[in-house]
Amino acid sequence: MANFKGLSTLSSSLWIIFFLYFAFIPKLGVRAWSKEGHMMTCQIAQGLLEKDAAHAVKMLLPDYVNGDLSALCVWPDQVRHWHKYSWTSPLHFIDTPDKACNFDYERDCHDQHGVEDMCVAGAIQNFTTQLSHYHHGSSDRRHNMTEALLFLSHFMGDVHQPMHVGFTSDEGGNTINLRWFRHKSNLHHVWDREIILTAAADYYGKEIDLLEQDIESNFTDGIWSDDLESWRECSDLYTCVNKYATESINIACKWGYKGAEAGETLSDNYFNSRLPLVMKRIAQGGVRLAMILNRVLGNSQEDFLAAT
């Protein structure tokens, strides 16, 4: 597993980046799960943190977010376009062979130049390993723990967005231009944001918090409650991240690409059948992010990194 570059110890320049992010976020576009999708994933995760992990997360976050992890979960999408962080761009997705409908780490986890581990599955393992040094304190200053937390939290959202493990030729649906109801969009953006915003508008009075509460209720005492423990199962991180990516490409093939040809209009039938999948993937991403953070930041320090 390659040790990614660019992660120095926390400095004043990082706080400047955070400040600029908040100052200009209304003017910036979003990719991956939308801002709303990433925030829901991180809010779900933070609500499931055990005491020690919750304290560590709060200590790693800048004071002005008041301990709210979700406030910075979209940050990696903003800085990927900045020169300092441009190397992180390939870490947000996985390109798989067209219509293969499977994920193979050795085959697929690399950037356009063939550099190994440069994909979202490799990034999750790398940043989890870095974050596991948190309890080493000041004796280990090799990594920026705040950045590791933010990248890990963001990429756990990305790997659960099905079209982030898509086909190479269409860039995960980005080049499949179509219409979402009455406006222009593309297939990737439909899964990133259109389904979420349409659900919020149609069923929740545009209140994303109500949508998130509905997602949470589905795994606390609803239709997914019996699946919760299986979502959390993870004997080693390499196997688990491969599983998450495989789930996504399977959904992309069966539900993402199906019935979504370029130039078509997607509307009620597509929306109603895909919304439950989007909600479930956000739930799984949050539950699994909490599981990882509890393991690496909690007192138990369960060793599930050995295979990475």
Coordinates of C-alpha atoms in Angstrom, one line a residue:
M1 CA 0.0 0.0 0.0
A2 CA 1.5 3.2 -1.1
N3 CA 1.9 6.0 1.4
F4 CA 0.3 9.0 -0.3
K5 CA 2.2 12.2 -0.5
G6 CA 1.1 15.7 0.6
L7 CA 0.2 15.0 4.2
S8 CA 2.4 17.1 6.4
T9 CA 1.7 18.0 10.0
L10 CA -1.1 20.4 10.7
S11 CA -0.1 24.0 10.0
S12 CA -1.5 27.5 9.7
S13 CA -1.8 27.0 6.0
L14 CA -4.4 24.2 6.5
W15 CA -6.5 26.5 8.6
I16 CA -6.4 29.1 5.9
I17 CA -7.6 26.5 3.4
F18 CA -10.5 25.6 5.7
F19 CA -11.3 29.3 6.1
L20 CA -11.3 29.8 2.3
Y21 CA -13.4 26.8 1.9
F22 CA -16.1 28.1 4.1
A23 CA -15.9 31.6 2.7
F24 CA -16.4 30.5 -0.9
I25 CA -18.3 27.3 -0.7
P26 CA -21.5 28.8 -2.2
K27 CA -19.6 29.6 -5.4
L28 CA -18.0 26.2 -5.8
G29 CA -19.5 23.2 -7.5
V30 CA -19.7 19.8 -5.9
R31 CA -18.9 16.3 -7.1
A32 CA -19.1 12.8 -5.6
W33 CA -22.1 12.4 -3.3
S34 CA -23.5 15.9 -3.3
K35 CA -22.8 18.2 -0.3
E36 CA -26.0 16.8 1.1
G37 CA -25.1 13.2 0.6
H38 CA -21.7 13.6 2.2
M39 CA -23.1 15.5 5.1
M40 CA -25.7 12.9 5.8
T41 CA -23.1 10.1 5.7
C42 CA -20.9 11.9 8.2
Q43 CA -23.8 12.9 10.5
I44 CA -25.0 9.3 10.6
A45 CA -21.4 8.2 11.4
Q46 CA -20.9 10.8 14.1
G47 CA -24.1 9.7 15.8
L48 CA -22.8 6.2 16.1
L49 CA -19.4 7.0 17.5
E50 CA -18.4 5.6 20.9
K51 CA -17.1 7.9 23.6
D52 CA -13.4 7.7 22.9
A53 CA -13.7 8.0 19.1
A54 CA -16.2 10.9 19.4
H55 CA -13.7 12.8 21.6
A56 CA -10.8 12.1 19.2
V57 CA -12.9 13.4 16.2
K58 CA -13.8 16.5 18.1
M59 CA -10.2 17.2 19.0
L60 CA -9.1 16.8 15.4
L61 CA -11.7 19.2 14.0
P62 CA -11.1 23.0 13.9
D63 CA -12.9 24.8 16.7
Y64 CA -15.2 26.8 14.5
V65 CA -17.1 23.8 13.3
N66 CA -18.1 23.1 17.0
G67 CA -17.3 19.4 16.7
D68 CA -19.5 18.8 13.6
L69 CA -17.7 16.4 11.3
S70 CA -20.3 16.9 8.6
A71 CA -19.4 20.5 8.2
L72 CA -16.1 19.5 6.5
C73 CA -17.0 16.2 4.9
V74 CA -17.2 17.8 1.4
W75 CA -13.9 19.6 1.8
P76 CA -11.9 17.0 -0.2
D77 CA -14.1 17.7 -3.2
Q78 CA -13.3 21.4 -3.1
V79 CA -9.5 21.1 -2.7
R80 CA -9.0 18.4 -5.4
H81 CA -9.0 21.2 -8.0
W82 CA -6.3 23.2 -6.1
H83 CA -2.7 22.6 -7.2
K84 CA -1.6 21.5 -3.7
Y85 CA -4.2 18.7 -3.7
S86 CA -4.5 17.9 -7.4
W87 CA -2.8 14.6 -6.7
T88 CA -5.9 13.5 -4.8
S89 CA -8.3 13.7 -7.7
P90 CA -8.0 10.0 -8.8
L91 CA -8.7 8.9 -5.2
H92 CA -12.4 9.8 -5.5
F93 CA -13.4 6.9 -7.8
I94 CA -12.6 3.6 -9.5
D95 CA -12.7 3.0 -13.2
T96 CA -13.6 -0.6 -14.1
P97 CA -13.6 -2.2 -17.6
D98 CA -16.7 -1.4 -19.5
K99 CA -19.6 -3.8 -18.8
A100 CA -17.4 -6.2 -16.8
C101 CA -19.6 -5.4 -13.8
N102 CA -17.0 -6.4 -11.2
F103 CA -14.1 -4.9 -9.2
D104 CA -10.6 -6.3 -9.0
Y105 CA -8.2 -4.3 -6.8
E106 CA -5.0 -5.3 -8.7
R107 CA -6.6 -4.6 -12.0
D108 CA -8.6 -1.4 -11.3
C109 CA -7.0 0.5 -8.4
H110 CA -4.5 2.8 -10.2
D111 CA -4.5 6.2 -11.7
Q112 CA -4.3 7.0 -15.4
H113 CA -0.5 6.6 -15.3
G114 CA -0.8 3.2 -13.7
V115 CA 0.4 4.3 -10.2
E116 CA -0.9 1.6 -7.9
D117 CA -3.4 2.2 -5.0
M118 CA -4.5 5.5 -6.5
C119 CA -8.3 4.9 -6.3
V120 CA -10.9 5.3 -3.6
A121 CA -10.4 1.8 -2.3
G122 CA -6.7 2.4 -1.8
A123 CA -7.3 5.9 -0.3
I124 CA -9.6 4.5 2.4
Q125 CA -6.9 2.0 3.5
N126 CA -4.1 4.5 3.4
F127 CA -5.9 7.2 5.4
T128 CA -7.3 4.7 7.9
T129 CA -3.7 3.5 8.5
Q130 CA -2.6 7.1 8.9
L131 CA -5.4 7.9 11.3
S132 CA -4.5 4.8 13.4
H133 CA -1.4 6.7 14.5
Y134 CA -3.5 9.2 16.4
H135 CA -2.9 7.6 19.7
H136 CA 0.9 7.8 19.2
G137 CA 0.5 11.5 20.0
S138 CA 3.4 13.9 19.4
S139 CA 5.9 11.1 19.0
D140 CA 4.5 10.4 15.5
R141 CA 4.3 13.5 13.4
R142 CA 4.5 11.9 10.0
H143 CA 0.9 12.4 9.2
N144 CA -1.7 15.2 9.3
M145 CA -4.4 13.6 11.4
T146 CA -7.0 16.2 10.6
E147 CA -6.6 15.8 6.8
A148 CA -6.6 12.0 7.3
L149 CA -9.9 12.2 9.1
L150 CA -11.5 14.4 6.5
F151 CA -10.3 12.3 3.5
L152 CA -11.3 9.0 5.1
S153 CA -14.8 10.4 6.0
H154 CA -15.3 11.7 2.4
F155 CA -14.0 8.7 0.6
M156 CA -16.2 6.3 2.7
G157 CA -19.0 8.3 1.1
D158 CA -17.6 8.1 -2.4
V159 CA -17.0 4.3 -2.4
H160 CA -20.7 3.9 -1.5
Q161 CA -21.9 6.1 -4.4
P162 CA -22.5 3.4 -7.0
M163 CA -21.4 5.5 -10.0
H164 CA -18.1 6.2 -8.4
V165 CA -17.3 2.6 -9.3
G166 CA -18.4 2.8 -12.9
F167 CA -17.2 2.2 -16.4
T168 CA -14.0 3.7 -17.7
S169 CA -15.2 4.9 -21.1
D170 CA -18.0 7.1 -19.7
E171 CA -16.2 8.1 -16.5
G172 CA -18.8 6.6 -14.2
G173 CA -21.7 8.1 -16.2
N174 CA -20.2 11.6 -16.4
T175 CA -20.3 11.6 -20.2
I176 CA -23.8 10.1 -20.5
N177 CA -25.8 13.3 -21.0
L178 CA -29.5 13.1 -20.5
R179 CA -32.4 14.9 -18.8
W180 CA -33.6 14.6 -15.3
F181 CA -37.3 15.4 -15.5
R182 CA -37.2 18.9 -17.2
H183 CA -33.6 19.9 -17.0
K184 CA -30.3 18.7 -18.4
S185 CA -28.0 16.5 -16.4
N186 CA -25.8 13.5 -16.7
L187 CA -26.0 10.0 -15.2
H188 CA -23.3 10.5 -12.7
H189 CA -24.9 13.7 -11.4
V190 CA -28.3 12.0 -11.1
W191 CA -26.8 9.6 -8.6
D192 CA -24.6 12.3 -6.9
R193 CA -27.4 14.8 -6.3
E194 CA -30.5 14.8 -8.4
I195 CA -32.2 11.8 -6.7
I196 CA -31.3 13.3 -3.2
L197 CA -32.7 16.8 -4.0
T198 CA -35.8 15.4 -5.7
A199 CA -36.6 13.3 -2.7
A200 CA -36.0 16.2 -0.4
A201 CA -38.3 18.4 -2.4
D202 CA -41.1 15.8 -3.0
Y203 CA -41.2 14.1 0.4
Y204 CA -39.5 16.2 3.0
G205 CA -40.3 19.9 2.3
K206 CA -36.7 20.4 1.1
E207 CA -35.5 19.6 4.6
I208 CA -32.4 17.4 4.2
D209 CA -32.4 16.8 8.0
L210 CA -35.8 15.1 7.7
L211 CA -34.5 12.9 4.9
E212 CA -31.5 11.9 7.1
Q213 CA -33.8 11.1 10.0
D214 CA -35.8 8.8 7.8
I215 CA -32.6 7.1 6.6
E216 CA -31.5 6.6 10.2
S217 CA -34.9 5.2 11.3
N218 CA -34.7 2.6 8.6
F219 CA -31.6 1.0 10.3
T220 CA -32.4 1.7 13.9
D221 CA -35.9 0.1 14.0
G222 CA -37.0 -0.1 10.4
I223 CA -36.5 -2.2 7.2
W224 CA -32.7 -2.4 7.5
S225 CA -32.4 -3.0 11.3
D226 CA -31.7 -6.8 10.8
D227 CA -28.9 -5.9 8.4
L228 CA -27.1 -3.4 10.7
E229 CA -24.6 -5.9 12.3
S230 CA -23.7 -7.4 8.9
W231 CA -22.9 -3.9 7.6
R232 CA -20.5 -3.5 10.5
E233 CA -18.7 -6.8 10.0
C234 CA -15.1 -6.3 9.0
S235 CA -12.2 -8.7 9.8
D236 CA -9.7 -6.8 7.7
L237 CA -10.0 -3.5 6.0
Y238 CA -8.7 -4.6 2.6
T239 CA -11.4 -7.3 2.3
C240 CA -14.1 -4.9 3.5
V241 CA -13.2 -2.0 1.2
N242 CA -13.2 -4.5 -1.8
K243 CA -16.6 -5.5 -0.7
Y244 CA -17.9 -2.0 -0.6
A245 CA -16.6 -1.3 -4.1
T246 CA -18.0 -4.5 -5.4
E247 CA -21.4 -3.6 -4.0
S248 CA -21.2 -0.3 -5.8
I249 CA -20.3 -1.6 -9.2
N250 CA -23.0 -4.3 -8.9
I251 CA -25.6 -1.5 -8.2
A252 CA -24.2 0.6 -11.0
C253 CA -24.6 -2.2 -13.5
K254 CA -28.0 -3.4 -12.4
W255 CA -29.6 -0.1 -11.5
G256 CA -27.4 2.8 -12.6
Y257 CA -26.7 2.2 -16.2
K258 CA -29.9 0.2 -16.9
G259 CA -32.5 2.2 -18.7
A260 CA -30.3 5.3 -18.8
E261 CA -29.1 5.9 -22.3
A262 CA -27.7 9.2 -23.5
G263 CA -30.3 11.6 -24.6
E264 CA -33.1 10.0 -22.7
T265 CA -35.3 11.6 -20.0
L266 CA -35.3 10.0 -16.6
S267 CA -38.3 10.7 -14.4
D268 CA -40.7 9.0 -12.0
N269 CA -40.0 5.4 -12.8
Y270 CA -36.2 5.8 -12.5
F271 CA -36.5 8.0 -9.4
N272 CA -38.9 5.9 -7.4
S273 CA -37.0 2.7 -8.1
R274 CA -33.5 4.1 -7.4
L275 CA -34.3 6.3 -4.3
P276 CA -34.3 3.4 -1.8
L277 CA -30.9 2.3 -3.1
V278 CA -29.4 5.8 -2.7
M279 CA -30.8 6.0 0.9
K280 CA -29.4 2.6 1.7
R281 CA -26.0 3.4 0.4
I282 CA -25.8 6.6 2.5
A283 CA -26.9 4.6 5.5
Q284 CA -24.2 1.9 4.9
G285 CA -21.5 4.5 4.3
G286 CA -22.3 6.2 7.6
V287 CA -22.5 3.0 9.6
R288 CA -19.3 1.7 8.2
L289 CA -17.4 5.0 8.6
A290 CA -18.4 4.9 12.3
M291 CA -17.2 1.3 12.6
I292 CA -13.8 2.3 11.2
L293 CA -13.5 5.4 13.4
N294 CA -14.5 3.5 16.5
R295 CA -11.8 0.9 15.8
V296 CA -8.9 3.2 15.0
L297 CA -9.7 6.0 17.4
G298 CA -11.2 4.0 20.3
N299 CA -9.4 2.4 23.2
S300 CA -9.9 -1.1 21.9
Q301 CA -7.5 -0.5 18.9
E302 CA -8.8 -3.6 17.2
D303 CA -6.2 -4.7 14.6
F304 CA -7.9 -5.0 11.2
L305 CA -5.3 -3.2 9.2
A306 CA -2.8 -6.1 8.9
A307 CA -3.9 -7.1 5.4
T308 CA -3.7 -3.6 3.9

